[in-house]
Amino acid sequence: MTLVKDKDIKHTLEKMIGWTFINSSIKKVYTFDSYMSSIKFINHLAAESEEENHHPDMAVGWCRIEIVFTSHDQGGVTAACLEMAKKTDTIYSKKLELP
């Protein structure tokens, strides 16, 4: 997979709430009502990431998860990064439905 041009990344992120493009990666912080809700989210995202074989860096805090996508192999943002960002937003939007 090849890198996406910076202008195309920025154009895509304009349509996505909360994502930023910095240091050859895209990043977003998600907040939760409880610590366990954040852990359920991260577990669901980890399973989806494994299925897609594209894994984010994840920093777990109290009721807060920071997600960063970049392709370590390619050295920047690929189409897979952008697709996984969209899937991450979808998982978050369904957080009340998570088991």
mmCIF file of N, CA and C in Angstrom:
data_model
loop_
_atom_site.group_PDB
_atom_site.id
_atom_site.type_symbol
_atom_site.label_atom_id
_atom_site.label_comp_id
_atom_site.label_asym_id
_atom_site.label_seq_id
_atom_site.Cartn_x
_atom_site.Cartn_y
_atom_site.Cartn_z
ATOM 1 N N MET A 1 0.848 -1.174 0.000
ATOM 2 C CA MET A 1 0.000 0.000 0.000
ATOM 3 C C MET A 1 0.895 1.239 0.000
ATOM 4 N N THR A 2 0.500 2.247 -0.736
ATOM 5 C CA THR A 2 1.312 3.460 -0.849
ATOM 6 C C THR A 2 0.784 4.562 0.065
ATOM 7 N N LEU A 3 1.641 5.533 0.301
ATOM 8 C CA LEU A 3 1.270 6.672 1.131
ATOM 9 C C LEU A 3 0.255 7.558 0.430
ATOM 10 N N VAL A 4 -0.615 8.155 1.221
ATOM 11 C CA VAL A 4 -1.587 9.120 0.721
ATOM 12 C C VAL A 4 -0.936 10.500 0.784
ATOM 13 N N LYS A 5 -1.168 11.313 -0.215
ATOM 14 C CA LYS A 5 -0.601 12.668 -0.233
ATOM 15 C C LYS A 5 -1.192 13.499 0.903
ATOM 16 N N ASP A 6 -0.358 14.396 1.450
ATOM 17 C CA ASP A 6 -0.778 15.222 2.584
ATOM 18 C C ASP A 6 -2.079 15.958 2.304
ATOM 19 N N LYS A 7 -2.216 16.544 1.129
ATOM 20 C CA LYS A 7 -3.435 17.307 0.815
ATOM 21 C C LYS A 7 -4.663 16.399 0.798
ATOM 22 N N ASP A 8 -4.491 15.150 0.358
ATOM 23 C CA ASP A 8 -5.609 14.215 0.341
ATOM 24 C C ASP A 8 -5.970 13.753 1.751
ATOM 25 N N ILE A 9 -4.969 13.614 2.600
ATOM 26 C CA ILE A 9 -5.232 13.267 4.002
ATOM 27 C C ILE A 9 -6.035 14.388 4.652
ATOM 28 N N LYS A 10 -5.569 15.611 4.486
ATOM 29 C CA LYS A 10 -6.256 16.760 5.080
ATOM 30 C C LYS A 10 -7.682 16.885 4.557
ATOM 31 N N HIS A 11 -7.868 16.646 3.267
ATOM 32 C CA HIS A 11 -9.209 16.721 2.667
ATOM 33 C C HIS A 11 -10.135 15.664 3.294
ATOM 34 N N THR A 12 -9.621 14.459 3.473
ATOM 35 C CA THR A 12 -10.428 13.394 4.083
ATOM 36 C C THR A 12 -10.764 13.724 5.533
ATOM 37 N N LEU A 13 -9.782 14.219 6.271
ATOM 38 C CA LEU A 13 -9.997 14.509 7.695
ATOM 39 C C LEU A 13 -10.936 15.683 7.924
ATOM 40 N N GLU A 14 -11.069 16.559 6.934
ATOM 41 C CA GLU A 14 -12.030 17.666 7.059
ATOM 42 C C GLU A 14 -13.446 17.154 7.254
ATOM 43 N N LYS A 15 -13.721 15.952 6.774
ATOM 44 C CA LYS A 15 -15.054 15.356 6.871
ATOM 45 C C LYS A 15 -15.205 14.481 8.111
ATOM 46 N N MET A 16 -14.138 14.370 8.889
ATOM 47 C CA MET A 16 -14.143 13.507 10.065
ATOM 48 C C MET A 16 -13.888 14.357 11.317
ATOM 49 N N ILE A 17 -14.728 14.220 12.300
ATOM 50 C CA ILE A 17 -14.646 15.052 13.495
ATOM 51 C C ILE A 17 -13.526 14.574 14.414
ATOM 52 N N GLY A 18 -12.644 15.509 14.801
ATOM 53 C CA GLY A 18 -11.668 15.257 15.845
ATOM 54 C C GLY A 18 -10.332 14.666 15.425
ATOM 55 N N TRP A 19 -10.194 14.251 14.187
ATOM 56 C CA TRP A 19 -8.932 13.664 13.741
ATOM 57 C C TRP A 19 -7.968 14.766 13.341
ATOM 58 N N THR A 20 -6.691 14.582 13.710
ATOM 59 C CA THR A 20 -5.646 15.524 13.320
ATOM 60 C C THR A 20 -4.538 14.773 12.576
ATOM 61 N N PHE A 21 -3.851 15.497 11.722
ATOM 62 C CA PHE A 21 -2.732 14.954 10.949
ATOM 63 C C PHE A 21 -1.463 15.637 11.423
ATOM 64 N N ILE A 22 -0.587 14.846 12.028
ATOM 65 C CA ILE A 22 0.656 15.407 12.568
ATOM 66 C C ILE A 22 1.727 14.316 12.601
ATOM 67 N N ASN A 23 2.947 14.701 12.286
ATOM 68 C CA ASN A 23 4.085 13.777 12.333
ATOM 69 C C ASN A 23 3.841 12.486 11.556
ATOM 70 N N SER A 24 3.351 12.618 10.332
ATOM 71 C CA SER A 24 3.124 11.472 9.439
ATOM 72 C C SER A 24 2.149 10.453 10.008
ATOM 73 N N SER A 25 1.199 10.924 10.819
ATOM 74 C CA SER A 25 0.188 10.034 11.392
ATOM 75 C C SER A 25 -1.117 10.806 11.583
ATOM 76 N N ILE A 26 -2.184 10.045 11.793
ATOM 77 C CA ILE A 26 -3.464 10.661 12.138
ATOM 78 C C ILE A 26 -3.824 10.219 13.550
ATOM 79 N N LYS A 27 -4.442 11.139 14.291
ATOM 80 C CA LYS A 27 -4.643 10.915 15.724
ATOM 81 C C LYS A 27 -5.999 11.465 16.161
ATOM 82 N N LYS A 28 -6.577 10.770 17.145
ATOM 83 C CA LYS A 28 -7.814 11.246 17.763
ATOM 84 C C LYS A 28 -7.869 10.738 19.195
ATOM 85 N N VAL A 29 -8.454 11.555 20.072
ATOM 86 C CA VAL A 29 -8.669 11.167 21.465
ATOM 87 C C VAL A 29 -10.164 10.944 21.662
ATOM 88 N N TYR A 30 -10.494 9.799 22.234
ATOM 89 C CA TYR A 30 -11.883 9.447 22.541
ATOM 90 C C TYR A 30 -12.062 9.483 24.060
ATOM 91 N N THR A 31 -13.216 9.950 24.510
ATOM 92 C CA THR A 31 -13.501 9.978 25.945
ATOM 93 C C THR A 31 -14.699 9.092 26.253
ATOM 94 N N PHE A 32 -14.756 8.620 27.495
ATOM 95 C CA PHE A 32 -15.766 7.659 27.923
ATOM 96 C C PHE A 32 -16.296 8.027 29.298
ATOM 97 N N ASP A 33 -17.467 7.495 29.624
ATOM 98 C CA ASP A 33 -18.081 7.757 30.915
ATOM 99 C C ASP A 33 -17.448 6.941 32.039
ATOM 100 N N SER A 34 -16.817 5.827 31.676
ATOM 101 C CA SER A 34 -16.180 4.991 32.692
ATOM 102 C C SER A 34 -14.929 4.352 32.100
ATOM 103 N N TYR A 35 -14.054 3.955 32.991
ATOM 104 C CA TYR A 35 -12.826 3.291 32.571
ATOM 105 C C TYR A 35 -13.141 1.998 31.826
ATOM 106 N N MET A 36 -14.080 1.215 32.345
ATOM 107 C CA MET A 36 -14.404 -0.070 31.722
ATOM 108 C C MET A 36 -15.023 0.114 30.336
ATOM 109 N N SER A 37 -15.757 1.201 30.125
ATOM 110 C CA SER A 37 -16.277 1.484 28.780
ATOM 111 C C SER A 37 -15.130 1.712 27.805
ATOM 112 N N SER A 38 -14.095 2.397 28.261
ATOM 113 C CA SER A 38 -12.949 2.639 27.387
ATOM 114 C C SER A 38 -12.220 1.333 27.077
ATOM 115 N N ILE A 39 -12.162 0.436 28.045
ATOM 116 C CA ILE A 39 -11.505 -0.851 27.825
ATOM 117 C C ILE A 39 -12.317 -1.711 26.856
ATOM 118 N N LYS A 40 -13.634 -1.690 26.959
ATOM 119 C CA LYS A 40 -14.465 -2.414 25.997
ATOM 120 C C LYS A 40 -14.238 -1.881 24.583
ATOM 121 N N PHE A 41 -14.165 -0.574 24.456
ATOM 122 C CA PHE A 41 -13.902 0.049 23.156
ATOM 123 C C PHE A 41 -12.558 -0.410 22.594
ATOM 124 N N ILE A 42 -11.526 -0.342 23.408
ATOM 125 C CA ILE A 42 -10.193 -0.692 22.928
ATOM 126 C C ILE A 42 -10.117 -2.180 22.560
ATOM 127 N N ASN A 43 -10.801 -3.035 23.303
ATOM 128 C CA ASN A 43 -10.821 -4.456 22.965
ATOM 129 C C ASN A 43 -11.532 -4.696 21.631
ATOM 130 N N HIS A 44 -12.613 -3.993 21.418
ATOM 131 C CA HIS A 44 -13.347 -4.127 20.149
ATOM 132 C C HIS A 44 -12.492 -3.610 18.990
ATOM 133 N N LEU A 45 -11.840 -2.480 19.189
ATOM 134 C CA LEU A 45 -10.969 -1.929 18.152
ATOM 135 C C LEU A 45 -9.782 -2.853 17.885
ATOM 136 N N ALA A 46 -9.229 -3.450 18.927
ATOM 137 C CA ALA A 46 -8.113 -4.373 18.750
ATOM 138 C C ALA A 46 -8.525 -5.568 17.893
ATOM 139 N N ALA A 47 -9.714 -6.094 18.117
ATOM 140 C CA ALA A 47 -10.203 -7.225 17.320
ATOM 141 C C ALA A 47 -10.392 -6.817 15.857
ATOM 142 N N GLU A 48 -10.976 -5.659 15.636
ATOM 143 C CA GLU A 48 -11.172 -5.157 14.267
ATOM 144 C C GLU A 48 -9.832 -4.901 13.591
ATOM 145 N N SER A 49 -8.889 -4.351 14.315
ATOM 146 C CA SER A 49 -7.560 -4.074 13.772
ATOM 147 C C SER A 49 -6.838 -5.359 13.385
ATOM 148 N N GLU A 50 -6.997 -6.372 14.199
ATOM 149 C CA GLU A 50 -6.383 -7.665 13.889
ATOM 150 C C GLU A 50 -6.989 -8.262 12.628
ATOM 151 N N GLU A 51 -8.318 -8.147 12.515
ATOM 152 C CA GLU A 51 -9.008 -8.659 11.328
ATOM 153 C C GLU A 51 -8.536 -7.933 10.061
ATOM 154 N N GLU A 52 -8.340 -6.632 10.166
ATOM 155 C CA GLU A 52 -7.918 -5.823 9.018
ATOM 156 C C GLU A 52 -6.391 -5.821 8.831
ATOM 157 N N ASN A 53 -5.670 -6.369 9.809
ATOM 158 C CA ASN A 53 -4.211 -6.390 9.801
ATOM 159 C C ASN A 53 -3.624 -4.981 9.666
ATOM 160 N N HIS A 54 -4.230 -4.055 10.392
ATOM 161 C CA HIS A 54 -3.719 -2.684 10.438
ATOM 162 C C HIS A 54 -3.981 -2.162 11.850
ATOM 163 N N HIS A 55 -2.920 -2.061 12.626
ATOM 164 C CA HIS A 55 -3.017 -1.856 14.060
ATOM 165 C C HIS A 55 -2.605 -0.443 14.466
ATOM 166 N N PRO A 56 -3.428 0.219 15.265
ATOM 167 C CA PRO A 56 -3.073 1.562 15.748
ATOM 168 C C PRO A 56 -2.176 1.490 16.974
ATOM 169 N N ASP A 57 -1.523 2.600 17.242
ATOM 170 C CA ASP A 57 -0.919 2.798 18.552
ATOM 171 C C ASP A 57 -2.057 3.294 19.437
ATOM 172 N N MET A 58 -2.163 2.745 20.645
ATOM 173 C CA MET A 58 -3.257 3.101 21.540
ATOM 174 C C MET A 58 -2.686 3.436 22.913
ATOM 175 N N ALA A 59 -3.062 4.589 23.426
ATOM 176 C CA ALA A 59 -2.652 4.992 24.770
ATOM 177 C C ALA A 59 -3.895 5.033 25.645
ATOM 178 N N VAL A 60 -3.885 4.236 26.683
ATOM 179 C CA VAL A 60 -5.027 4.117 27.584
ATOM 180 C C VAL A 60 -4.827 5.028 28.780
ATOM 181 N N GLY A 61 -5.837 5.834 29.040
ATOM 182 C CA GLY A 61 -5.856 6.679 30.227
ATOM 183 C C GLY A 61 -7.167 6.473 30.949
ATOM 184 N N TRP A 62 -7.408 7.252 31.996
ATOM 185 C CA TRP A 62 -8.651 7.121 32.730
ATOM 186 C C TRP A 62 -9.773 7.751 31.912
ATOM 187 N N CYS A 63 -10.681 6.901 31.404
ATOM 188 C CA CYS A 63 -11.838 7.314 30.597
ATOM 189 C C CYS A 63 -11.411 8.038 29.317
ATOM 190 N N ARG A 64 -10.233 7.704 28.827
ATOM 191 C CA ARG A 64 -9.672 8.395 27.668
ATOM 192 C C ARG A 64 -8.775 7.428 26.903
ATOM 193 N N ILE A 65 -8.952 7.372 25.584
ATOM 194 C CA ILE A 65 -8.102 6.547 24.729
ATOM 195 C C ILE A 65 -7.602 7.417 23.583
ATOM 196 N N GLU A 66 -6.286 7.417 23.386
ATOM 197 C CA GLU A 66 -5.704 8.111 22.243
ATOM 198 C C GLU A 66 -5.349 7.063 21.190
ATOM 199 N N ILE A 67 -5.837 7.284 19.970
ATOM 200 C CA ILE A 67 -5.617 6.364 18.853
ATOM 201 C C ILE A 67 -4.753 7.070 17.816
ATOM 202 N N VAL A 68 -3.711 6.381 17.350
ATOM 203 C CA VAL A 68 -2.828 6.926 16.320
ATOM 204 C C VAL A 68 -2.651 5.879 15.235
ATOM 205 N N PHE A 69 -2.931 6.282 13.996
ATOM 206 C CA PHE A 69 -2.705 5.408 12.850
ATOM 207 C C PHE A 69 -1.587 5.960 11.985
ATOM 208 N N THR A 70 -0.679 5.082 11.623
ATOM 209 C CA THR A 70 0.363 5.349 10.641
ATOM 210 C C THR A 70 0.832 3.995 10.138
ATOM 211 N N SER A 71 1.408 3.962 8.988
ATOM 212 C CA SER A 71 1.994 2.726 8.497
ATOM 213 C C SER A 71 3.479 2.765 8.829
ATOM 214 N N HIS A 72 3.876 1.927 9.750
ATOM 215 C CA HIS A 72 5.285 1.892 10.128
ATOM 216 C C HIS A 72 6.134 1.387 8.963
ATOM 217 N N ASP A 73 5.573 0.488 8.163
ATOM 218 C CA ASP A 73 6.289 -0.032 6.989
ATOM 219 C C ASP A 73 6.504 1.047 5.928
ATOM 220 N N GLN A 74 5.476 1.867 5.704
ATOM 221 C CA GLN A 74 5.522 2.882 4.659
ATOM 222 C C GLN A 74 6.049 4.224 5.157
ATOM 223 N N GLY A 75 6.008 4.437 6.460
ATOM 224 C CA GLY A 75 6.506 5.684 7.024
ATOM 225 C C GLY A 75 5.539 6.850 6.917
ATOM 226 N N GLY A 76 4.246 6.568 6.981
ATOM 227 C CA GLY A 76 3.248 7.627 6.924
ATOM 228 C C GLY A 76 1.846 7.073 6.834
ATOM 229 N N VAL A 77 0.925 7.917 6.393
ATOM 230 C CA VAL A 77 -0.497 7.566 6.344
ATOM 231 C C VAL A 77 -0.835 6.928 4.994
ATOM 232 N N THR A 78 -1.497 5.785 5.065
ATOM 233 C CA THR A 78 -1.960 5.079 3.872
ATOM 234 C C THR A 78 -3.490 5.099 3.840
ATOM 235 N N ALA A 79 -4.053 4.597 2.762
ATOM 236 C CA ALA A 79 -5.515 4.489 2.661
ATOM 237 C C ALA A 79 -6.057 3.589 3.772
ATOM 238 N N ALA A 80 -5.297 2.564 4.154
ATOM 239 C CA ALA A 80 -5.727 1.673 5.239
ATOM 240 C C ALA A 80 -5.838 2.431 6.563
ATOM 241 N N CYS A 81 -4.946 3.382 6.788
ATOM 242 C CA CYS A 81 -5.018 4.208 8.002
ATOM 243 C C CYS A 81 -6.325 4.990 8.031
ATOM 244 N N LEU A 82 -6.653 5.601 6.902
ATOM 245 C CA LEU A 82 -7.871 6.409 6.828
ATOM 246 C C LEU A 82 -9.120 5.541 6.974
ATOM 247 N N GLU A 83 -9.101 4.366 6.382
ATOM 248 C CA GLU A 83 -10.246 3.462 6.517
ATOM 249 C C GLU A 83 -10.406 2.987 7.959
ATOM 250 N N MET A 84 -9.293 2.679 8.606
ATOM 251 C CA MET A 84 -9.378 2.249 10.002
ATOM 252 C C MET A 84 -9.827 3.391 10.908
ATOM 253 N N ALA A 85 -9.462 4.616 10.582
ATOM 254 C CA ALA A 85 -9.944 5.762 11.357
ATOM 255 C C ALA A 85 -11.466 5.843 11.270
ATOM 256 N N LYS A 86 -11.990 5.640 10.077
ATOM 257 C CA LYS A 86 -13.448 5.655 9.905
ATOM 258 C C LYS A 86 -14.098 4.514 10.690
ATOM 259 N N LYS A 87 -13.490 3.333 10.651
ATOM 260 C CA LYS A 87 -14.031 2.198 11.405
ATOM 261 C C LYS A 87 -13.961 2.457 12.906
ATOM 262 N N THR A 88 -12.910 3.128 13.348
ATOM 263 C CA THR A 88 -12.776 3.463 14.763
ATOM 264 C C THR A 88 -13.900 4.390 15.202
ATOM 265 N N ASP A 89 -14.217 5.385 14.376
ATOM 266 C CA ASP A 89 -15.340 6.276 14.680
ATOM 267 C C ASP A 89 -16.650 5.499 14.755
ATOM 268 N N THR A 90 -16.819 4.540 13.867
ATOM 269 C CA THR A 90 -18.039 3.724 13.868
ATOM 270 C C THR A 90 -18.133 2.898 15.149
ATOM 271 N N ILE A 91 -17.029 2.293 15.547
ATOM 272 C CA ILE A 91 -17.008 1.510 16.790
ATOM 273 C C ILE A 91 -17.358 2.414 17.969
ATOM 274 N N TYR A 92 -16.779 3.609 18.003
ATOM 275 C CA TYR A 92 -17.053 4.546 19.094
ATOM 276 C C TYR A 92 -18.525 4.969 19.104
ATOM 277 N N SER A 93 -19.090 5.179 17.933
ATOM 278 C CA SER A 93 -20.502 5.619 17.864
ATOM 279 C C SER A 93 -21.443 4.540 18.382
ATOM 280 N N LYS A 94 -20.985 3.303 18.398
ATOM 281 C CA LYS A 94 -21.807 2.192 18.879
ATOM 282 C C LYS A 94 -21.376 1.734 20.267
ATOM 283 N N LYS A 95 -20.658 2.582 20.996
ATOM 284 C CA LYS A 95 -20.066 2.167 22.269
ATOM 285 C C LYS A 95 -21.099 1.660 23.278
ATOM 286 N N LEU A 96 -22.313 2.146 23.200
ATOM 287 C CA LEU A 96 -23.318 1.676 24.144
ATOM 288 C C LEU A 96 -23.783 0.265 23.823
ATOM 289 N N GLU A 97 -23.517 -0.176 22.592
ATOM 290 C CA GLU A 97 -23.924 -1.512 22.185
ATOM 291 C C GLU A 97 -22.832 -2.555 22.426
ATOM 292 N N LEU A 98 -21.631 -2.132 22.819
ATOM 293 C CA LEU A 98 -20.533 -3.061 22.993
ATOM 294 C C LEU A 98 -20.829 -3.997 24.149
ATOM 295 N N PRO A 99 -20.492 -5.273 23.974
ATOM 296 C CA PRO A 99 -20.735 -6.253 25.050
ATOM 297 C C PRO A 99 -19.878 -5.983 26.270
#
